Coordinates of C-alpha atoms and ligand atoms in Angstrom, one line a residue:
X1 CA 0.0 0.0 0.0
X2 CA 1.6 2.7 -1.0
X3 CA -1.2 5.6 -0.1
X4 CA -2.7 4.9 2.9
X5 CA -6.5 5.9 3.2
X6 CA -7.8 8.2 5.7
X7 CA -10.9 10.2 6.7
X8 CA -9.6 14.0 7.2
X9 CA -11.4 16.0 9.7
X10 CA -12.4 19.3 7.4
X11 CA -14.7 20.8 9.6
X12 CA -13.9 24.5 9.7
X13 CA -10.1 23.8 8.4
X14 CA -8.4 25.8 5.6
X15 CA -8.4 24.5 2.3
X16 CA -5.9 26.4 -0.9
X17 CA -6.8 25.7 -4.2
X18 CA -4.4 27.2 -6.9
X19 CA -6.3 27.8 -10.5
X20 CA -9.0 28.8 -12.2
X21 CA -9.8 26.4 -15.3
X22 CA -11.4 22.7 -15.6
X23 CA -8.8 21.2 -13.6
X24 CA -9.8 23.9 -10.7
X25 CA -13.8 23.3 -11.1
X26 CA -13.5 19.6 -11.2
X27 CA -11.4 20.0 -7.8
X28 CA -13.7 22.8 -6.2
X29 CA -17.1 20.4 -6.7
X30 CA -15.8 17.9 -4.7
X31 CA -14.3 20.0 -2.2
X32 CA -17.0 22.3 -1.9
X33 CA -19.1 19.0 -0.5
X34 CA -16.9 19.5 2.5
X35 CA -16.9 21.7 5.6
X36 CA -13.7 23.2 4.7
X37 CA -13.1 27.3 4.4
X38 CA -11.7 27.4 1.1
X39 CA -9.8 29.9 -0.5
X40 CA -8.8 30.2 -4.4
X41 CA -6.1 31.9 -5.7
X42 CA -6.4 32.4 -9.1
X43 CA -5.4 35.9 -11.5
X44 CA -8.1 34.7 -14.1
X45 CA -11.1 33.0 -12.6
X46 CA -14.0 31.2 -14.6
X47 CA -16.9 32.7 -14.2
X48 CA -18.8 30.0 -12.1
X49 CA -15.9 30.5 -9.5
X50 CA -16.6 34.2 -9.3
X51 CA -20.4 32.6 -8.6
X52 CA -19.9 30.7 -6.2
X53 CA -17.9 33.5 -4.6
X54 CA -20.1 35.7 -4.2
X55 CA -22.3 32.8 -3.0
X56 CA -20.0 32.8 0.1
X57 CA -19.3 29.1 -0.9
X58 CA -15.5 29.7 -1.4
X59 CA -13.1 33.2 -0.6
X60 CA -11.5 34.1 -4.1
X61 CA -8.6 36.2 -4.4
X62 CA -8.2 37.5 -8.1
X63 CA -4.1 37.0 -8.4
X64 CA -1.7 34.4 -8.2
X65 CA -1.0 32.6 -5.5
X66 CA 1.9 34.2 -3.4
X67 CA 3.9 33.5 0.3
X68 CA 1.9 33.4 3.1
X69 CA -0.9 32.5 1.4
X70 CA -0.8 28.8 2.5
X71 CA 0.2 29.3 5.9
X72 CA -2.4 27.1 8.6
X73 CA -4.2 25.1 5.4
X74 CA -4.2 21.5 6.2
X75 CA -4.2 20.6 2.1
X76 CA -3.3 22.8 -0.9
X77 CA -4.3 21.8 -4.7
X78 CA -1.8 22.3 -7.1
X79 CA -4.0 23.0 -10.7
X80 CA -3.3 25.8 -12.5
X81 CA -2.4 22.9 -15.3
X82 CA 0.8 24.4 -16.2
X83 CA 3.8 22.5 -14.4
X84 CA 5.9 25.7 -13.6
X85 CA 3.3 27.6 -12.1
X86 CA 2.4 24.0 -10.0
X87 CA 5.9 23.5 -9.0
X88 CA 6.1 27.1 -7.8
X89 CA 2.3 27.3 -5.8
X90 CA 3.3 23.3 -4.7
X91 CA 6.7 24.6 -3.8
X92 CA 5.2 27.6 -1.4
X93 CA 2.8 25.1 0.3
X94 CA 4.8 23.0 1.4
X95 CA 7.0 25.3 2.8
X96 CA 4.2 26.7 4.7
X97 CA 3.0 22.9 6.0
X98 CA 0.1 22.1 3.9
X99 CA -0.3 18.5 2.4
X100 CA 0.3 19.2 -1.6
X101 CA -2.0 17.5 -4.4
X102 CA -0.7 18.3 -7.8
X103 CA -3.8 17.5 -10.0
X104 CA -2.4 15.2 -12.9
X105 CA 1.2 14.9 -11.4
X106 CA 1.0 11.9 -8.8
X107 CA 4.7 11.6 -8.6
X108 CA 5.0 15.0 -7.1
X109 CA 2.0 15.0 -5.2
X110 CA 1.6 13.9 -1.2
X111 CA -1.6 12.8 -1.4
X112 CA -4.1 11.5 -4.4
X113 CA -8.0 12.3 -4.4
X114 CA -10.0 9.0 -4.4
X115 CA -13.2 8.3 -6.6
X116 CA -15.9 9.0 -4.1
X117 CA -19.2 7.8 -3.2
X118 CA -21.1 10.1 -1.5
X119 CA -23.8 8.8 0.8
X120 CA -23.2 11.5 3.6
X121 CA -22.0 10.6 6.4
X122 CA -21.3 7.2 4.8
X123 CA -18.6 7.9 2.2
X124 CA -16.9 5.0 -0.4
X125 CA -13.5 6.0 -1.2
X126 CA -11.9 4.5 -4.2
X127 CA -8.3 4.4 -4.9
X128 CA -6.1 2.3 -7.1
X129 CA -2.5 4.6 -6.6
X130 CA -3.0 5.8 -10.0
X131 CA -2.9 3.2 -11.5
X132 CA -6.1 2.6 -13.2
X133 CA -8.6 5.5 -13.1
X134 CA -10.4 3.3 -15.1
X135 CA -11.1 0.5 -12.5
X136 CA -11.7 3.3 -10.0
X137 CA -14.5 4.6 -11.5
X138 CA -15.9 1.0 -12.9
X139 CA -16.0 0.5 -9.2
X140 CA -17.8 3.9 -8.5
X141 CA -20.2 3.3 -11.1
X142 CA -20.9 -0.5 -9.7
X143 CA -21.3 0.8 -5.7
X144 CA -23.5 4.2 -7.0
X145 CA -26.3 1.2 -8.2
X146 CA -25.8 -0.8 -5.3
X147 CA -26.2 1.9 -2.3
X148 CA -29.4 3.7 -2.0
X149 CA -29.2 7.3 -2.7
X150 CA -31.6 7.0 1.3
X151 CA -28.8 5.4 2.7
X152 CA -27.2 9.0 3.9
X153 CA -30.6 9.7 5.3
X154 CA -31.0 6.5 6.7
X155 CA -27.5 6.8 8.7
X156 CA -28.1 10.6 9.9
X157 CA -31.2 9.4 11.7
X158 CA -29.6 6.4 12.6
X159 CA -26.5 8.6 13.8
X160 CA -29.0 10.7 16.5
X161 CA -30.1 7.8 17.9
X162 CA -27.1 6.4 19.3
X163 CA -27.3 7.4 22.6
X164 CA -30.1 6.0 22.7
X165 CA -29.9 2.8 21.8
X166 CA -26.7 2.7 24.4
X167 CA -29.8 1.0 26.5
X168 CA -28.9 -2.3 24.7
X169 CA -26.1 -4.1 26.0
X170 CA -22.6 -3.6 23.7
X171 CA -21.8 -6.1 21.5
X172 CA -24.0 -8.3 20.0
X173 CA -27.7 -7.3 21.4
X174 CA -26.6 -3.7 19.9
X175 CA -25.4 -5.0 16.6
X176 CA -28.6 -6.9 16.0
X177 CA -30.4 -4.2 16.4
X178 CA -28.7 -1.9 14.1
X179 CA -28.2 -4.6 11.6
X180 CA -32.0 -4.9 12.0
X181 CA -32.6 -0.7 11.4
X182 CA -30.3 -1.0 8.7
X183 CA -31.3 -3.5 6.6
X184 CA -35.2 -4.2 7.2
X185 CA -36.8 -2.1 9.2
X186 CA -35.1 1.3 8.3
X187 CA -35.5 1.1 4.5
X188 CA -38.7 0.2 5.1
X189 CA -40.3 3.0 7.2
X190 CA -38.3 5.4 5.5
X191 CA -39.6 4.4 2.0
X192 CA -43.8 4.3 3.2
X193 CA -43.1 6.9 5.6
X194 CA -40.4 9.4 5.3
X195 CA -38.1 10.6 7.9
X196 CA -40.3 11.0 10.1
X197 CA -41.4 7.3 9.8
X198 CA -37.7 6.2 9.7
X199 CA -37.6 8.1 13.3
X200 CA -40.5 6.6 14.9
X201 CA -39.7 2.8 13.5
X202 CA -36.3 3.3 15.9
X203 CA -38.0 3.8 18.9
X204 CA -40.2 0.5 18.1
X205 CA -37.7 -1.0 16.9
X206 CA -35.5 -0.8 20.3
X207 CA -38.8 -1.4 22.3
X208 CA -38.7 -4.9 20.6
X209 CA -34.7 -5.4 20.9
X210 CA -34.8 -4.7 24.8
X211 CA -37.6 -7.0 25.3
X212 CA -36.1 -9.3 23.0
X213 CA -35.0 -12.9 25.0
X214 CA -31.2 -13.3 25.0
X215 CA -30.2 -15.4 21.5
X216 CA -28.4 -18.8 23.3
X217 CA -25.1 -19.9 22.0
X218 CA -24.8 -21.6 18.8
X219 CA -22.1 -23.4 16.8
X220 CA -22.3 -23.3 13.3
X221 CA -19.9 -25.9 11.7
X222 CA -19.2 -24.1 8.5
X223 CA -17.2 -25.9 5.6
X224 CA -14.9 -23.0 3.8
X225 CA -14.4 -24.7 0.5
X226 CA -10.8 -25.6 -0.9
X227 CA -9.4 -22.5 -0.4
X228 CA -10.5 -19.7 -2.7
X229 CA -12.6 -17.5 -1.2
X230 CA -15.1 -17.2 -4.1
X231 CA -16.2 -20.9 -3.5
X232 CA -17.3 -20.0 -0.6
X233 CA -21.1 -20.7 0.0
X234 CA -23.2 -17.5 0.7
X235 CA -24.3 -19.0 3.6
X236 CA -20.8 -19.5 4.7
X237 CA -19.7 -15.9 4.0
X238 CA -22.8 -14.8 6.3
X239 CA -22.2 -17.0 9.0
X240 CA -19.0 -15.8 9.0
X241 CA -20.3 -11.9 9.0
X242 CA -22.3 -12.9 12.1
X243 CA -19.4 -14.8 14.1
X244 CA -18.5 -14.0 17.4
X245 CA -15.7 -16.2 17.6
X246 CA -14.2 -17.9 15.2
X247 CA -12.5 -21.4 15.7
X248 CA -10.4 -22.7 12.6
X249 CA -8.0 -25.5 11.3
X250 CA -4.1 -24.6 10.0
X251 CA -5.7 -25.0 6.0
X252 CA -8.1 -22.3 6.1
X253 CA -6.7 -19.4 3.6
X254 CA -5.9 -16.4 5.2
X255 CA -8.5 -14.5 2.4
X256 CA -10.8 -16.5 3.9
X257 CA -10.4 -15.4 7.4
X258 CA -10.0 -11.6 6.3
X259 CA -14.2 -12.1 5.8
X260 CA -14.8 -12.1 9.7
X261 CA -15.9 -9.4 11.7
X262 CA -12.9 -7.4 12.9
X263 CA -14.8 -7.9 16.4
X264 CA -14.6 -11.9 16.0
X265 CA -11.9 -14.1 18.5
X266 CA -10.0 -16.0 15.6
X267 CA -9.1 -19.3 17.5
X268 CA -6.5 -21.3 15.4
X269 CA -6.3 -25.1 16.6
X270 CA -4.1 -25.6 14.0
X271 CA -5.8 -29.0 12.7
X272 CA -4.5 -30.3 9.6
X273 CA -5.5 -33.6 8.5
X274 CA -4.9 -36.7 10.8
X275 CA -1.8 -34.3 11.8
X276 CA -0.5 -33.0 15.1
X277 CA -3.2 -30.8 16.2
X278 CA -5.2 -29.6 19.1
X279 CA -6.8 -32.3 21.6
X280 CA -10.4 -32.7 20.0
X281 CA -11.7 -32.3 24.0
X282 CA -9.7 -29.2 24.2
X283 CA -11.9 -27.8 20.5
X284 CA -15.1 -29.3 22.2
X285 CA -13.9 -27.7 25.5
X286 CA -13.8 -24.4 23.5
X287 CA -16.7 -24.5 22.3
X288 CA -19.0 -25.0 24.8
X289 CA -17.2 -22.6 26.5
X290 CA -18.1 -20.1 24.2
X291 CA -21.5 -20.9 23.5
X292 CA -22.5 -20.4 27.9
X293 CA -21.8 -16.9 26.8
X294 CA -24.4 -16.6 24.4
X295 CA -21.3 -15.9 21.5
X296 CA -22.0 -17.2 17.5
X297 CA -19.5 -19.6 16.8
X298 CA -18.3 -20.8 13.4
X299 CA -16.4 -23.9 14.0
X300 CA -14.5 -23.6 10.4
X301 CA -13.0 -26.5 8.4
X302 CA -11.4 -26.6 5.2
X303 CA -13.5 -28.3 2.2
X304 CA -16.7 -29.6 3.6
X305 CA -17.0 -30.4 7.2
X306 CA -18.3 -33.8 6.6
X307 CA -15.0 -34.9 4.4
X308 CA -12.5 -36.0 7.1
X309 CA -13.1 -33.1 9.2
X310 CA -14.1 -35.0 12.7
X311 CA -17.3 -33.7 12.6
X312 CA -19.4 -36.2 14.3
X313 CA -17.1 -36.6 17.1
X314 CA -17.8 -32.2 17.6
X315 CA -21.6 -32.7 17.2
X316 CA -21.4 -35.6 19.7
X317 CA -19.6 -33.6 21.9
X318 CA -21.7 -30.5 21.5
X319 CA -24.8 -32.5 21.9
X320 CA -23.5 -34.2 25.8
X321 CA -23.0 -30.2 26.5
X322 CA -26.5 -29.2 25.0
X323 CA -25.1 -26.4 22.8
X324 CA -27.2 -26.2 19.7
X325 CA -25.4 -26.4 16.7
X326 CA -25.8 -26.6 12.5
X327 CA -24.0 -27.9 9.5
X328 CA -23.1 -25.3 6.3
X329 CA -21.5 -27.5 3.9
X330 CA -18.7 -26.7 1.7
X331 CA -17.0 -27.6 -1.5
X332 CA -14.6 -30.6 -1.0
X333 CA -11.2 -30.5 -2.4
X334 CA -11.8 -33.3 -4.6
X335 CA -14.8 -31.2 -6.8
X336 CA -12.1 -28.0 -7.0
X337 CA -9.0 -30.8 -7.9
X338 CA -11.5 -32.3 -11.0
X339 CA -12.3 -28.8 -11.9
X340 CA -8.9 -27.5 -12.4
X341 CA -7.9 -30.7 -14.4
X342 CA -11.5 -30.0 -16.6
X343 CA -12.4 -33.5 -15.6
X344 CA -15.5 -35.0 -14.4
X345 CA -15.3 -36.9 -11.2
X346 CA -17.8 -39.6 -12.7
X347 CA -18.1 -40.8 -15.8
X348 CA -20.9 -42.8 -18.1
X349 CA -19.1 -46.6 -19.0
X350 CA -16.1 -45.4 -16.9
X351 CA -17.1 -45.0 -13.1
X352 CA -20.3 -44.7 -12.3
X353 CA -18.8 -44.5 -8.4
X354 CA -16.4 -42.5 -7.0
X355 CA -14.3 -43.5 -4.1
X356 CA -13.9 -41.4 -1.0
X357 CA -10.3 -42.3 0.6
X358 CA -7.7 -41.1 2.7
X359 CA -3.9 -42.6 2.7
X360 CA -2.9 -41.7 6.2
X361 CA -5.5 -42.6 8.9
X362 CA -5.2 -41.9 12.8
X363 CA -3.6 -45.3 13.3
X364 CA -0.9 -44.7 9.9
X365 CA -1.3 -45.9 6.5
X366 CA -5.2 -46.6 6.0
X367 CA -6.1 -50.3 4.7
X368 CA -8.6 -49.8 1.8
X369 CA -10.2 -53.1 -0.4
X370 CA -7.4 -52.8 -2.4
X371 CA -9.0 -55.3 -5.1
X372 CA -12.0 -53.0 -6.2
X373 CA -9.4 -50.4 -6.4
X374 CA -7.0 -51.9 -8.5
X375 CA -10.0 -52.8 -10.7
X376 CA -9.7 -50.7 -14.2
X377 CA -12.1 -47.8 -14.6
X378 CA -12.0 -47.4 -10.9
X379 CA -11.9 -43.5 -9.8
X380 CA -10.9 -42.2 -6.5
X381 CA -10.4 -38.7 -4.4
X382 CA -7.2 -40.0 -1.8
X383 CA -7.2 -37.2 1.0
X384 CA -3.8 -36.8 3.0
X385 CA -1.9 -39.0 0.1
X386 CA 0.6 -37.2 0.0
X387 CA 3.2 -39.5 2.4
X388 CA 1.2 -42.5 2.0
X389 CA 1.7 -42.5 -2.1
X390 CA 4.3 -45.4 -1.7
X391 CA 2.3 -47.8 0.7
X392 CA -0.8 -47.2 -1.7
X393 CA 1.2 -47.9 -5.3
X394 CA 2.7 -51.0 -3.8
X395 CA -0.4 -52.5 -2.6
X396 CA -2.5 -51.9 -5.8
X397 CA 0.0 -52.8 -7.8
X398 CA 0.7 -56.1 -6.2
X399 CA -3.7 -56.7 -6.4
X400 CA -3.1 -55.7 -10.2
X401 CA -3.7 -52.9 -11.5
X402 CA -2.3 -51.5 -14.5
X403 CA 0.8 -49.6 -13.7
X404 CA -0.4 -47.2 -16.6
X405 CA -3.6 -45.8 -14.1
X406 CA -4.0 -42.6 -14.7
X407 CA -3.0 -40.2 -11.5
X408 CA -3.0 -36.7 -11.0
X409 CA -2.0 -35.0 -7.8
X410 CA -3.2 -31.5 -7.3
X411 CA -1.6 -29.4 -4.8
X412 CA -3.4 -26.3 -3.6
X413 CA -6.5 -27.1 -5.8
X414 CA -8.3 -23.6 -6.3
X415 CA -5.9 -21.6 -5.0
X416 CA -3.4 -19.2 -6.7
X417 CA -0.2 -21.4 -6.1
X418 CA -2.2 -24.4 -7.3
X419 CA 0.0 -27.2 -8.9
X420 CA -1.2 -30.2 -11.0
X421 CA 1.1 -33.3 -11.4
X422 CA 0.2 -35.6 -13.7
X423 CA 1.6 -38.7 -13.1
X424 CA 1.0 -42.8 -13.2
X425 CA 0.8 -45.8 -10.9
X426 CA 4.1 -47.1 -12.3
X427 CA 6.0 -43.8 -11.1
X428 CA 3.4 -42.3 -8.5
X429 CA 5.9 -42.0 -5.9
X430 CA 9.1 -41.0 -7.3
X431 CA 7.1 -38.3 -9.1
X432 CA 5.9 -37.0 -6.2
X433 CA 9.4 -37.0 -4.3
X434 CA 10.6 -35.0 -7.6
X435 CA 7.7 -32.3 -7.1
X436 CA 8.7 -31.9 -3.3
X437 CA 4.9 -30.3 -2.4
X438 CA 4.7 -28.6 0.3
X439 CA 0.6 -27.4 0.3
X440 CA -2.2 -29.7 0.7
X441 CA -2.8 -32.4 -1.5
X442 CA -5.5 -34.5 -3.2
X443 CA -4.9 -37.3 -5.3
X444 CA -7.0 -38.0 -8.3
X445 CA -6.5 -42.1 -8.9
X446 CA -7.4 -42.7 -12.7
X447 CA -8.5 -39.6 -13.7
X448 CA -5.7 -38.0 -16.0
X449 CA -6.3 -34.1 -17.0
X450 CA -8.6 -33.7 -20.1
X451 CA -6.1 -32.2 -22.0
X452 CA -3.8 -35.5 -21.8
X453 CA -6.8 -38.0 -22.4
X454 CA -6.0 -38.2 -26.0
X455 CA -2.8 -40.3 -25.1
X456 CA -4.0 -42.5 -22.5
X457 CA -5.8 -45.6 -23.4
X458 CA -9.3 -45.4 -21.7
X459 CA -10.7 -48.8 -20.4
X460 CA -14.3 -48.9 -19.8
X461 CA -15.3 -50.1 -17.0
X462 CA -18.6 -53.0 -18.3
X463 CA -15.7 -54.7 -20.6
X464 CA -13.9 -55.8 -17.3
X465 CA -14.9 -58.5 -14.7
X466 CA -12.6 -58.4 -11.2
Ligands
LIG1 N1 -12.7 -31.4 4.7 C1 -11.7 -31.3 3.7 C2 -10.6 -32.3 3.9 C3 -9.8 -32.2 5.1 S1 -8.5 -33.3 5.3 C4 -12.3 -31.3 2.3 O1 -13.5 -31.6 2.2 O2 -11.7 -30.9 1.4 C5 -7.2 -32.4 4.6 C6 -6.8 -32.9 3.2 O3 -7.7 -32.4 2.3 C7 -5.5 -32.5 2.7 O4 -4.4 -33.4 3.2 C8 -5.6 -32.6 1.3 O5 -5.6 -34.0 0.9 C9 -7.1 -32.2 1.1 N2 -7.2 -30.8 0.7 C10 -7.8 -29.8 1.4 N3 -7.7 -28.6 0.8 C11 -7.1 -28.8 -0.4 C12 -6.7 -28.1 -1.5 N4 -7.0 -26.8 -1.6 N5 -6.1 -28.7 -2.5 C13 -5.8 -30.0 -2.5 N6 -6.1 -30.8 -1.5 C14 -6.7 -30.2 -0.4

């Protein structure tokens, strides 16, 4: 981040603006929605400026900009479109301790204007560094639809009511209610009844909230899909909105976790698999825990809870505490792995099954029925293969299949630093010391990528007894 956005306090501050052309009106209509005293220097002023003068909207003085002129403005703008006269007028602000805008000239400038989005008090700022104006306004145009032009009313009202809704508890009790102003009952009374309605439908409104029973605890077992954060159900993303704490494994994508409330615990218990992690009774222990205090809690797994994600030893253990609790699936690695390889993880005469395995259980290397494996058209997600991809090529070669099985490994399925490794029974595990992964890992057994289906010879399943 090179510019760092901020909200400057303008109330009542001094504002110099340098010009008197296009460059200077563009400037002066934004900064004339502020609360700033602004003062133009300019010898040769458009008319409109000379308007809005003598509207006592801005102080014009008809001459160029000159020492002292500066001195106690918090921000100066540079755009008299003509780079000497800037780099004089830039040169005397700063000496007299303004922050300098240069309009057009970013390298010289302190500090860029953003695209805005005016919903007073609520304001969108949009900045890329200058490097695509474009974007910036594609993005302007995009949030303009989506926010009411009554959402600036909305919040005024909203704003002179704070006190009193300071009779609700802080923290969640107060957030429900303002999420419930906000987004259903605000709009609402404002539409059929105006401000005034808007008004009255708060007082209601906190009537109800105070009377309201306290919500109890709740777990919410949320899968978070393989790791990019679009996959994400919606359901997902608003459970995650509503979290109060926030319990997650090691494989959860940081971009994942940068959706919770900034209020939300993040707990890491750092689970990863059937690897070293933290005491299931200690998560359970957690949990309950959390839930006595009435908090929301997403309990948040990689792919979808129910794939190797210990999920009915949690709801066993929730249910002996009596915390109420419910399941948000997820997208499991294997549907992202298939995707990326533009495969299909059954197939018409080729599987119409698809096995569910892991390599590496609890007690080591997992025994699977090796024979209906090494049968041809078989097709197989293996979670955790990753260190268990010599034990599993030894034993299905030795029941028989064809050392020419298709495998593909993906590493990272769905994520930016995803890697595919197509590879074979016959060299499974020296190709996968060669690749040295380090990220998560599913293995695709006799699915081969699309693109490389040409070459292999496909065996359809029917044409072959066990
Ligand atoms: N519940 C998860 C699986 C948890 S077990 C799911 O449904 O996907 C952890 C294993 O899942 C990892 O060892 C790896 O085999 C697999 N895995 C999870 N995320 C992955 C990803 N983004 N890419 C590839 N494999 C992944």
């Amino acid at each position: 981040m090179k510019h760092f956005p901020i909200f400057l306090a303008m109330e009542g501050q001094k504002l110099v603006l340098s010009g008197g052309g296009d460059a200077a009106l563009a400037k002066l209509r934004l900064l004339m929605k502020t609360e700033a005293r602004i003062e133009v220097f300019t010898a040769d002023p458009a008319p409109v400026i000379v308007t809005w003068a003598g509207e006592d909207r801005l102080n014009l003085t008809a001459r160029a900009l000159q020492p002292g002129d500066v001195a106690g403005a918090v921000l100066f703008y540079a755009a008299d479109e003509d780079a000497r006269e800037d780099a004089r007028t830039s040169a005397i602000a700063r000496a007299e301790g303004a922050l300098v805008n240069i309009v057009d000239n970013l390298a010289d400038s302190q500090f860029i204007t953003p695209a805005i989005v005016d919903r007073d008090p609520v304001t969108v700022a949009i900045g890329t560094e200058g490097a695509a104006p474009v974007l910036a306004r594609a993005i302007k145009r995009d949030l303009e639809e989506r926010l009411p032009v009554t959402l600036g009313a909305l919040t005024r009202i909203g704003k002179r009511f704070r006190r009193a809704a300071e009779a609700l508890p802080f923290g969640r009790k107060r957030r429900d209610f303002w999420a419930d102003y906000y987004f259903t009952t605000g709009p609402r009374a404002l539409a059929e009844d105006g401000p005034q309605g808007a008004e009255e439908a708060l007082n209601t409104l906190l009537d109800t909230h105070l009377n309201a029973a306290p919500r109890a605890g709740h777990v919410a077992l949320v899968g978070a899909g393989p790791g990019d954060p679009e996959l994400l159900t919606l359901k997902a993303r608003r459970a995650l909105d509503e979290a109060d704490v926030i319990i997650h494994d090691r494989l959860i994508a940081p971009e994942i976790l940068e959706l919770a409330r900034r209020e939300a615990t993040l707990i890491d218990v750092g689970k990863e698999g059937f690897g070293p992690s933290t005491d299931q009774t200690r998560i359970a222990a957690l949990m309950t825990r959390h839930a006595r205090t009435g908090a929301q809690i997403v309990r948040l797994k990689s792919g979808d809870p129910a794939i190797y994600g210990r999920l009915d030893e949690e709801l066993t253990a929730l249910d002996a505490a009596g915390v109420g609790w419910s399941i948000i699936p997820g997208l499991t690695a294997a549907s992202a792995a298939a995707a990326s390889i533009g495969q299909s993880l059954t197939q018409r005469g080729r599987n119409s099954s698809l096995r569910i395995l892991t390599g590496h259980d609890t007690k080591g290397f997992a025994e699977q029925d090796w024979a209906a494996l090494a049968r041809p058209g078989t097709a197989a997600a293996i979670y955790m293969a990753k260190r268990g991809a010599r034990f599993l090529q030894g034993r299905l070669l030795m029941h028989g299949a064809s050392p020419q099985t298709p495998v593909t490994i993906v590493e990272n399925a769905s994520r930016a630093d995803q890697t595919v490794l197509q590879s074979c029974l016959a060299t499974l595990a020296a190709d996968l010391d060669r690749a040295e992964m380090s990220g998560p890992a599913i293995l695709l057994y006799g699915l081969a990528p699309r693109a490389a289906l040409a070459e292999i010879p496909q065996v359809p399943e029917a044409a072959h007894g066990p």
